[in-house]
Short mmCIF file of C-alpha atoms in Angstrom, two decimals:
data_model
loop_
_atom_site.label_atom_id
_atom_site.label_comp_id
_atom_site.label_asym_id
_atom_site.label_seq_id
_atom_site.Cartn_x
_atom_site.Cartn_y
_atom_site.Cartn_z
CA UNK W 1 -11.46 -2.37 -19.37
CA UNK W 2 -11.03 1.61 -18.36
CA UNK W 3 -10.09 2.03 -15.55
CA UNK W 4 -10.04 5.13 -12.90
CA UNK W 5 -7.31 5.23 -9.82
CA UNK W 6 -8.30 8.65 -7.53
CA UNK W 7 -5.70 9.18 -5.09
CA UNK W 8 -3.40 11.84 -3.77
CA UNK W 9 0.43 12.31 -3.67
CA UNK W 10 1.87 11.24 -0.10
CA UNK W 11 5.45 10.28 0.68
CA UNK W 12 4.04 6.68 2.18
CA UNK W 13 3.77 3.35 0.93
CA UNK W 14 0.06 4.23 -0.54
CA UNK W 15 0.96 5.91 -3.49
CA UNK W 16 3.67 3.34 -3.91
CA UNK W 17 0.88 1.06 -4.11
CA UNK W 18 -0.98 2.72 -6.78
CA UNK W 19 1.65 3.24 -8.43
CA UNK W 20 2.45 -0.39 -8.58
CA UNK W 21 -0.96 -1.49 -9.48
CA UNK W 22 -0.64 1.28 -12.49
CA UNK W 23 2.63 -0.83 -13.57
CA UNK W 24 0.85 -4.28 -13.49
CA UNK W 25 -2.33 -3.23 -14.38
CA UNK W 26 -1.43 -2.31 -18.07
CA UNK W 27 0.74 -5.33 -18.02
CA UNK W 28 -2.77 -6.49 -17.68
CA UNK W 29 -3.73 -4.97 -20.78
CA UNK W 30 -5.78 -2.68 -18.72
CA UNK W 31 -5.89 0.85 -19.89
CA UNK W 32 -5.27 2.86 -16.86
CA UNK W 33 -5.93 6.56 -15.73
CA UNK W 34 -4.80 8.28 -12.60
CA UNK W 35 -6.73 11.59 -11.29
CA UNK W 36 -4.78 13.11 -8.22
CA UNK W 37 -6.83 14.84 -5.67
CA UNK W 38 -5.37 18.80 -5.43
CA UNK W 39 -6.78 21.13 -3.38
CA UNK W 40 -5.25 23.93 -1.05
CA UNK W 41 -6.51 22.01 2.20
CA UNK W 42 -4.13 18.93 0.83
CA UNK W 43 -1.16 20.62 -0.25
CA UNK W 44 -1.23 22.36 2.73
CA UNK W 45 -2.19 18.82 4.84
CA UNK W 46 0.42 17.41 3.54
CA UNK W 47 2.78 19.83 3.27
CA UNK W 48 4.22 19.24 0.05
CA UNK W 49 5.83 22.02 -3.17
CA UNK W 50 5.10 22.05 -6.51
CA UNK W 51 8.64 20.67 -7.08
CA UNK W 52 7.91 17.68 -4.81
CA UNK W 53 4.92 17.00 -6.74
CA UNK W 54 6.76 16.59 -9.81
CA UNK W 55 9.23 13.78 -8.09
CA UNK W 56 6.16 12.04 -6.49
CA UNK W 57 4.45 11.78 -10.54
CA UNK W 58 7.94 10.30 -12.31
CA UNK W 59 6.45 6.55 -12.00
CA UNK W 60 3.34 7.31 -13.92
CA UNK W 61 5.09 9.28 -16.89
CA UNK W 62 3.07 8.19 -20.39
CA UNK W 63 -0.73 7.25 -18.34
CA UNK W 64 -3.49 9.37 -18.51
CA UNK W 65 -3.30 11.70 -15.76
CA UNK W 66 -4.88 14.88 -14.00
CA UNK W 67 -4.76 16.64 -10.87
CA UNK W 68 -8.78 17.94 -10.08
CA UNK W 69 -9.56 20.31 -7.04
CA UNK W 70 -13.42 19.35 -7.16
CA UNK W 71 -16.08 16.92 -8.49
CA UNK W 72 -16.75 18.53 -11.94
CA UNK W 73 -13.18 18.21 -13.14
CA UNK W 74 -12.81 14.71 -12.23
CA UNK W 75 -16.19 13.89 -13.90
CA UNK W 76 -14.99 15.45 -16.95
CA UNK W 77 -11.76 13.50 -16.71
CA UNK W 78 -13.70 10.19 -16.75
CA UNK W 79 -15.80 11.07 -19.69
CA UNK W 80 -12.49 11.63 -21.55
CA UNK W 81 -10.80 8.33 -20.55
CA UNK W 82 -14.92 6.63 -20.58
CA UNK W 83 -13.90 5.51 -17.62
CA UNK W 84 -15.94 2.03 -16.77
CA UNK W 85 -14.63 1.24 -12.92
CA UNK W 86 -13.29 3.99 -10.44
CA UNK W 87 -10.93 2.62 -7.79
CA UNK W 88 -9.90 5.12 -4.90
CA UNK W 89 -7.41 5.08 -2.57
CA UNK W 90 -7.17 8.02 -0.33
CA UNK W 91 -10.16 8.72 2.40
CA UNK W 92 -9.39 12.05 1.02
CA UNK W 93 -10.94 10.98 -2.59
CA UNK W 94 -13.79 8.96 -0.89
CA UNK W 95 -16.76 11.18 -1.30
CA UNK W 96 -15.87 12.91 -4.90
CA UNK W 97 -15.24 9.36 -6.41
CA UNK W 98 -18.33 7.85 -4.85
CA UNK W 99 -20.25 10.84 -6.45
CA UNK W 100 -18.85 10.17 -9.80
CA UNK W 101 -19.13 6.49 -10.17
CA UNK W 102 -22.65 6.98 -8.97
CA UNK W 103 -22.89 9.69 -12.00
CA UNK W 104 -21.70 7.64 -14.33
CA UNK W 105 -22.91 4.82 -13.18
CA UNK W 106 -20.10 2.31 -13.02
CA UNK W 107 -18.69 0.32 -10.05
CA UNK W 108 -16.91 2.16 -7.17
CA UNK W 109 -14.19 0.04 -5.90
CA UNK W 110 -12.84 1.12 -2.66
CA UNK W 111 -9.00 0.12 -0.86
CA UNK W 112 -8.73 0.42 2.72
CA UNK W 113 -4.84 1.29 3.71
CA UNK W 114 -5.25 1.75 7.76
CA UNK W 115 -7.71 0.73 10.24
CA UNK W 116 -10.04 3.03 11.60
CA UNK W 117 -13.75 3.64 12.46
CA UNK W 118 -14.64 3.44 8.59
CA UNK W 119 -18.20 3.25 9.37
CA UNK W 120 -18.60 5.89 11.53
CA UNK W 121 -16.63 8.23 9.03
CA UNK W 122 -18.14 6.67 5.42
CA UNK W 123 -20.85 4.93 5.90
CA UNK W 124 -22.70 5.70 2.90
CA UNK W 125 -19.49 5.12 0.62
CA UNK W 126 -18.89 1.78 1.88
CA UNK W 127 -22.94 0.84 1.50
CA UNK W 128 -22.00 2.51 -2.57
CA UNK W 129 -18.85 0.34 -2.89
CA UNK W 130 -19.34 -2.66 -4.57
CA UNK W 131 -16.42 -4.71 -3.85
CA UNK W 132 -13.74 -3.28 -0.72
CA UNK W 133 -10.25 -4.57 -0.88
CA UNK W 134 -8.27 -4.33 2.77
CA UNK W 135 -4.98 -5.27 3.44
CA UNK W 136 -5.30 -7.35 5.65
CA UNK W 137 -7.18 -8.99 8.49
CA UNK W 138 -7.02 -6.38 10.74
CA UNK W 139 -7.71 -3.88 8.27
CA UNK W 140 -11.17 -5.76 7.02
CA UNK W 141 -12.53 -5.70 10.41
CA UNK W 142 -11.98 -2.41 10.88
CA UNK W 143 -14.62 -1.65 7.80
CA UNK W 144 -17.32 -3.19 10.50
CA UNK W 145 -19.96 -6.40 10.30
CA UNK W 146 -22.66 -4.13 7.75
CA UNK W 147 -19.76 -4.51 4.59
CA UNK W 148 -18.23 -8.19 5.47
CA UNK W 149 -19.71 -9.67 2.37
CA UNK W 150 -17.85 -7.46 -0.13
CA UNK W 151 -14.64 -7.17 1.45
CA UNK W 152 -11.71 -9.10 -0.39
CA UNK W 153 -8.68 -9.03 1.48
CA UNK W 154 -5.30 -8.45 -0.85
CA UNK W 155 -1.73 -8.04 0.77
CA UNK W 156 0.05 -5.49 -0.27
CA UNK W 157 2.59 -6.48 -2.98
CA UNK W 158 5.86 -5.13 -3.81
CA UNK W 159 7.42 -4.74 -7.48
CA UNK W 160 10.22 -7.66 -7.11
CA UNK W 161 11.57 -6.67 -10.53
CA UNK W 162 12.43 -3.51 -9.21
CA UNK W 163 13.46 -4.23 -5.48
CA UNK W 164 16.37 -6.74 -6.12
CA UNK W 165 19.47 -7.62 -4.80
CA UNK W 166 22.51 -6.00 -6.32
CA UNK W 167 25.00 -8.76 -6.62
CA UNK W 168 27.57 -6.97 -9.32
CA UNK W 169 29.55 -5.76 -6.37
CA UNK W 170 29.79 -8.11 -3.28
CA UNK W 171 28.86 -6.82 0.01
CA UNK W 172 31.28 -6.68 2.58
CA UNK W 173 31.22 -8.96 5.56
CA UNK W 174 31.58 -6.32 8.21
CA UNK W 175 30.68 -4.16 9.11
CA UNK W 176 27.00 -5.49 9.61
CA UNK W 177 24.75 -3.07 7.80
CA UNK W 178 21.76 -2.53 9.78
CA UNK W 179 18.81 -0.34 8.20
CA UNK W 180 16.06 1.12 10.08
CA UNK W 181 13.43 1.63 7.54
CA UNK W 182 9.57 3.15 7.35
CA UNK W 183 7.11 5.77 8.38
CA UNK W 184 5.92 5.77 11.68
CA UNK W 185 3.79 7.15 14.03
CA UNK W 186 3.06 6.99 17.63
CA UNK W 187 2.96 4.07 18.90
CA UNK W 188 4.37 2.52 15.82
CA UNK W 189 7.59 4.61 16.62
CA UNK W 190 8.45 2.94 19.97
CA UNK W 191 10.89 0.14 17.98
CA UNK W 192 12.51 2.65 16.54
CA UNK W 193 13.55 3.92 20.02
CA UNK W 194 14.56 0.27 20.83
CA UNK W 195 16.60 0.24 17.91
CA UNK W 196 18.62 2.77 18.48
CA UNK W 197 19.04 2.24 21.86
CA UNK W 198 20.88 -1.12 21.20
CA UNK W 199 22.42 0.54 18.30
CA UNK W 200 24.23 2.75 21.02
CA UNK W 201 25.02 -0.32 23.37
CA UNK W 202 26.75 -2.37 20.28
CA UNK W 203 28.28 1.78 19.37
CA UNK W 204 29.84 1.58 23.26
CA UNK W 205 30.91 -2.06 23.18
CA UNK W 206 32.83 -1.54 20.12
CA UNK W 207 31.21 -4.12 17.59
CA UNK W 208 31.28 -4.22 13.82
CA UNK W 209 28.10 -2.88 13.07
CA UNK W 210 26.82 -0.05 11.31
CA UNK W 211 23.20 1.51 11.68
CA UNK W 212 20.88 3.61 8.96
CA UNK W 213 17.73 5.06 9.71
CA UNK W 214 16.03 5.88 6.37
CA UNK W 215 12.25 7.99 6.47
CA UNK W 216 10.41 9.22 9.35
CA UNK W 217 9.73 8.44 13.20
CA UNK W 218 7.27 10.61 14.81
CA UNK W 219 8.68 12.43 17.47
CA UNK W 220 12.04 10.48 17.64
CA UNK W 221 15.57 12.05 17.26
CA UNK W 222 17.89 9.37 16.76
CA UNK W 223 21.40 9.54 18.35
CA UNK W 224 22.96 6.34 17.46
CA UNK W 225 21.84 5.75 14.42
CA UNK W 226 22.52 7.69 11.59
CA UNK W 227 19.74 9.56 9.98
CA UNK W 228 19.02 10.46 6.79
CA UNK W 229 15.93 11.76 6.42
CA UNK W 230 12.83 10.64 3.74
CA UNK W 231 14.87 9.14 0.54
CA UNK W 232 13.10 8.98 -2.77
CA UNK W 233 14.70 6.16 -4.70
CA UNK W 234 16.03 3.87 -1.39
CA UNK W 235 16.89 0.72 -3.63
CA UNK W 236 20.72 1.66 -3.40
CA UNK W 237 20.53 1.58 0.21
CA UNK W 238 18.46 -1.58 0.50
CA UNK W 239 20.99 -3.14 -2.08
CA UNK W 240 23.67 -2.28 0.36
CA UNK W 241 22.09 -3.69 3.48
CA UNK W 242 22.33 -7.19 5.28
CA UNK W 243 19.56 -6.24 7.66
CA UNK W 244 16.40 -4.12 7.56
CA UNK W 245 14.05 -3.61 10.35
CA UNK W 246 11.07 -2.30 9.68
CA UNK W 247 7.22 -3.55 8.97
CA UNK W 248 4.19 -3.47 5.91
CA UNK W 249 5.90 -2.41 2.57
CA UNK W 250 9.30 -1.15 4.24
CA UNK W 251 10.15 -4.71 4.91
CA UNK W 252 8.84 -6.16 1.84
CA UNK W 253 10.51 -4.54 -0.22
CA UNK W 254 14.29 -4.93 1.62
CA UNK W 255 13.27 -8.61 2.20
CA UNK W 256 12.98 -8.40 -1.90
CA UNK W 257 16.33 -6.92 -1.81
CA UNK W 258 17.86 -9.82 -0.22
CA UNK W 259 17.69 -8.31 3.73
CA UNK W 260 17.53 -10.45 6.56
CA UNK W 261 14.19 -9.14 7.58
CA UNK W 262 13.15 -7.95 11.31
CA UNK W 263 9.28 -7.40 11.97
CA UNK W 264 9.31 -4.12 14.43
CA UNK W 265 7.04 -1.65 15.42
CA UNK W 266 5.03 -1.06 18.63
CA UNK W 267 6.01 -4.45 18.67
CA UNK W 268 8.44 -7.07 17.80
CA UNK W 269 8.23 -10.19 15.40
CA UNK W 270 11.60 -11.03 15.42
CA UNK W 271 13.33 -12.31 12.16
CA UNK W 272 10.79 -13.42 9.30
CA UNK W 273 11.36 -16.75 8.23
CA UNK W 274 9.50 -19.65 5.48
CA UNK W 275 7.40 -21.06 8.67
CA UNK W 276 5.42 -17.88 9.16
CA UNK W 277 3.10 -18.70 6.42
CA UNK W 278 3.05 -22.10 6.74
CA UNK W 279 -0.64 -21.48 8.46
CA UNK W 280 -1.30 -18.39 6.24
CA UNK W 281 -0.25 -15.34 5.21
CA UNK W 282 0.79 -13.12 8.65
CA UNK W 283 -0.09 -9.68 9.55
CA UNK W 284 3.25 -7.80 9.18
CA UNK W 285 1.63 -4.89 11.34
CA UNK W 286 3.50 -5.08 14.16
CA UNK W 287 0.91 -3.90 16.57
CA UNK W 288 0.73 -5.06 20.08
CA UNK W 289 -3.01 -5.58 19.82
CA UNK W 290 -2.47 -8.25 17.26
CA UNK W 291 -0.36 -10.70 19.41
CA UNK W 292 3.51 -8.99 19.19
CA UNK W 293 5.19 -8.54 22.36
CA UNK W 294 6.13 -5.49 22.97
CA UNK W 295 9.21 -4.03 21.38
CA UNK W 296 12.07 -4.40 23.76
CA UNK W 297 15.92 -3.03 23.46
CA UNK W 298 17.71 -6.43 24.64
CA UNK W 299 15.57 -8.55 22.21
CA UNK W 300 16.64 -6.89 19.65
CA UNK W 301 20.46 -6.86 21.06
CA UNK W 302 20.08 -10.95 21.47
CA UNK W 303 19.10 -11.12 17.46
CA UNK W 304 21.75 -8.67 16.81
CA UNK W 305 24.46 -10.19 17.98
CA UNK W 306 23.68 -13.96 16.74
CA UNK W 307 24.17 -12.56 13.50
CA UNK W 308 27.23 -11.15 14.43
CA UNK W 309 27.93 -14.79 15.63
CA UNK W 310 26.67 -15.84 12.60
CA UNK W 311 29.19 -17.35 9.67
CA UNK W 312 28.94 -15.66 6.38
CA UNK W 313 27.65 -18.81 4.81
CA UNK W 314 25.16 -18.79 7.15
CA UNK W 315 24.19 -14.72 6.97
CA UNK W 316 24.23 -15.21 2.81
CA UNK W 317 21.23 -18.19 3.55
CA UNK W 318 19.02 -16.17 5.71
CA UNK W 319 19.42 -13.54 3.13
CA UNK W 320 18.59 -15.84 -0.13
CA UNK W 321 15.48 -16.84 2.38
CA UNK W 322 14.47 -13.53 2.45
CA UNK W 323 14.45 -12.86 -1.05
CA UNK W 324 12.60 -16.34 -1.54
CA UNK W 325 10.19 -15.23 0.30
CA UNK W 326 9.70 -11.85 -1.04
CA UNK W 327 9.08 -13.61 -4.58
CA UNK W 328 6.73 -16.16 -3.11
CA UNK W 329 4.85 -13.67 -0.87
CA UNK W 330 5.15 -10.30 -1.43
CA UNK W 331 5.31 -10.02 -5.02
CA UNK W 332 3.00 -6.85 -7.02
CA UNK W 333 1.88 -9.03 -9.54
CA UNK W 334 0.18 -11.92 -7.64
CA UNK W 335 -0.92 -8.57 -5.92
CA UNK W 336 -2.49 -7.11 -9.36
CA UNK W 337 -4.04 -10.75 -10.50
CA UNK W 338 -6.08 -10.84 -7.28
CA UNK W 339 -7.17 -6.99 -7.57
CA UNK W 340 -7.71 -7.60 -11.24
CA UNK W 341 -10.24 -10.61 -9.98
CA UNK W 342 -12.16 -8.06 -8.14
CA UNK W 343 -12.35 -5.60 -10.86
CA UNK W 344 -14.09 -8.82 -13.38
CA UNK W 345 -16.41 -9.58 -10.22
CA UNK W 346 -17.70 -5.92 -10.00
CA UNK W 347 -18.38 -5.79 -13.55
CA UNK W 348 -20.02 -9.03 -13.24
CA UNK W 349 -22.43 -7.84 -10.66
CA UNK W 350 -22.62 -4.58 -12.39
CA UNK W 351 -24.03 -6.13 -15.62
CA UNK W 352 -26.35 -8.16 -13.63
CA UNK W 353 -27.89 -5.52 -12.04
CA UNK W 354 -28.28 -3.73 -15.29
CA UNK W 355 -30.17 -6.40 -16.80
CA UNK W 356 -32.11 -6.97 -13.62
CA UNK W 357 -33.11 -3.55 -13.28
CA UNK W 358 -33.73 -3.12 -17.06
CA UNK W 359 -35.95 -5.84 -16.88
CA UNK W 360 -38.28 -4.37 -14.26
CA UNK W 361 -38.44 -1.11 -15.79
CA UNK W 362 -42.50 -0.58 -16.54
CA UNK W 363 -43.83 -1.10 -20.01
CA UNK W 364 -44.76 1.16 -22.20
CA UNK W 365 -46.93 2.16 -24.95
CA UNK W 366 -47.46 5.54 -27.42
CA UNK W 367 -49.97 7.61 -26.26
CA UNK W 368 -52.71 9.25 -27.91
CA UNK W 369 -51.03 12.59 -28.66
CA UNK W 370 -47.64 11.10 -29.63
CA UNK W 371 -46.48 11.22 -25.94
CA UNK W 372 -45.59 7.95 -23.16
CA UNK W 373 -47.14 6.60 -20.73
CA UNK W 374 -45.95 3.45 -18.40
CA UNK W 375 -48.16 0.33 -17.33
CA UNK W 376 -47.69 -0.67 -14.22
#
């Protein structure tokens, strides 16, 4: 199977994700292309250098790749890798990659990484798509009642052979490293604030604990916490973390690192444990609207300080839970099996349709000056 990923570079956890799913795929025995969206309006959007681009590509070094600025030069990039399935990721790639698979005529395959009014914005590349993966609940109803039927919904996975503890060097008991970790936006940012609010209460009271805050909080200048900006290869600082707060992929992949894991965002989850999917897999958004209270500076202080309280047998359990989980859960390659599934189910219903609409094509017969005409 060929097939197409159309996305652009972003410093967020959605080219992480198809980056992943190029990993896994070929581990598939897939045979994988990439074609980058790259126009002025993006660069510019998204603010990025040539240089940066080049850091943002390392994962995919050895696939079939190309950057195209317009529909033409992605068409002629999935003649050359006969591409048989086009998968897009970015809102940004929606309409060239729904004009190309219906060129080529092969499925279009669309992944939903927010929630918004899909609908209203793509309505006629969701009534193309033929299967939509969202992920998650929340996510899935945001694509609206008209697409229900061919919506699949996959969690986001992380790569657990990557995003592993580092036990060659033990990590110190104390200090208690505490990492603030994601992208986030208004209202998303507000546990942020709550974070480092307590972090400057614990600062004042003189406890052994030290806070990171590693990417980017809209609007939010920390003061407590230390700051260091968007990192590009974070796995050293995960590795050297008890605790990461965070939500989606950010605390997926330091759970997989062996970090006592803290659902925050708008809202607060508290610490993830084994019983949360006891009834399911959870939404790990955060969001006030989906049942989180509120984020709030002297929850967070309470969980902080009972694992202050907390023995070092006791710390190095919740931490072997939260890699357990990460494996169980979170893991890229249950991911890539279920996204894989889809991929066989659209070609299913592809070839069906071909044979269907093959069959009630008109016959036909020679006519009398060496020409056709159909029967109806």
């Amino acid at each position: 199977m060929n097939v197409l990923l159309t996305t652009i570079l972003v410093r967020s956890g959605v080219l992480t994700h198809v980056w992943d799913l190029v990993k896994y795929l070929r581990a598939y025995g897939i045979n994988v292309s990439v074609a980058v969206a790259k126009t002025p309006y993006i660069m510019s959007a998204l603010k990025l250098t040539e240089n940066e681009l080049e850091k943002l590509l390392g994962p995919i070094v050895g696939v079939s790749f190309r950057f195209y600025g317009d529909g033409r030069e992605l068409a002629r990039f999935a003649r050359d890798v006969k591409a048989e399935l086009v998968h897009t990721h970015s809102p940004l790639c929606f309409p060239a990659s729904a004009a190309l698979a219906a060129k080529i005529d092969v499925p279009l395959v669309l992944t939903l990484h927010g929630t918004m009014h899909w609908q209203r914005a793509y309505p006629k590349v969701l009534a193309q798509a033929c299967r939509i993966i969202a992920i998650g609940p929340e996510v899935a109803r945001s694509a609206g009642e008209a697409c229900q039927d061919k919506i699949r919904i996959i969690y986001n996975g992380v790569d657990v052979d990557h995003f592993v503890p580092d036990d060659s060097v033990p990590l110190a008991e104390r200090p208690l490293q505490v990492l603030w970790y994601g992208r986030a936006n208004m209202p998303t940012a507000r546990g942020a604030v709550m974070l480092d609010l307590a972090a400057a209460a614990l600062s004042a009271a003189g406890m052994p604990v030290r806070f990171l805050a590693v990417g980017h909080a809209t609007g939010i200048a920390f003061t407590a916490m230390e700051h260091s900006g968007w990192v590009v290869n974070t796995l050293p600082l995960l590795q050297r973390s008890h605790v990461v707060f965070g939500r989606g992929r950010a605390l997926r992949e330091g759970m997989a690192c062996g970090c006592i894991g803290f659902l925050l965002g708008e809202g607060y989850g508290g610490r993830v444990d084994s019983s949360w999917f006891a009834a399911g897999h959870p939404s790990l958004s955060a969001a006030v609207k989906h049942g989180y209270r509120q984020a709030d500076m002297r929850a967070l202080l309470a969980d902080i300080l009972a694992l202050l309280d907390s023995s070092p047998e006791q710390t190095q359990k919740l931490r072997l839970e939260a890699r357990s989980i990460a494996e169980k859960y979170f893991s890229a390659a249950k991911m890539v099996a279920e996204v894989c599934a889809v991929y066989q189910e659209c070609l299913s219903v592809y070839g069906s349709r071909r044979i269907k609409s093959k069959s009630q094509r008109p016959a036909w017969r020679a006519g009398r000056y060496g020409g056709s005409f159909f029967l109806s």
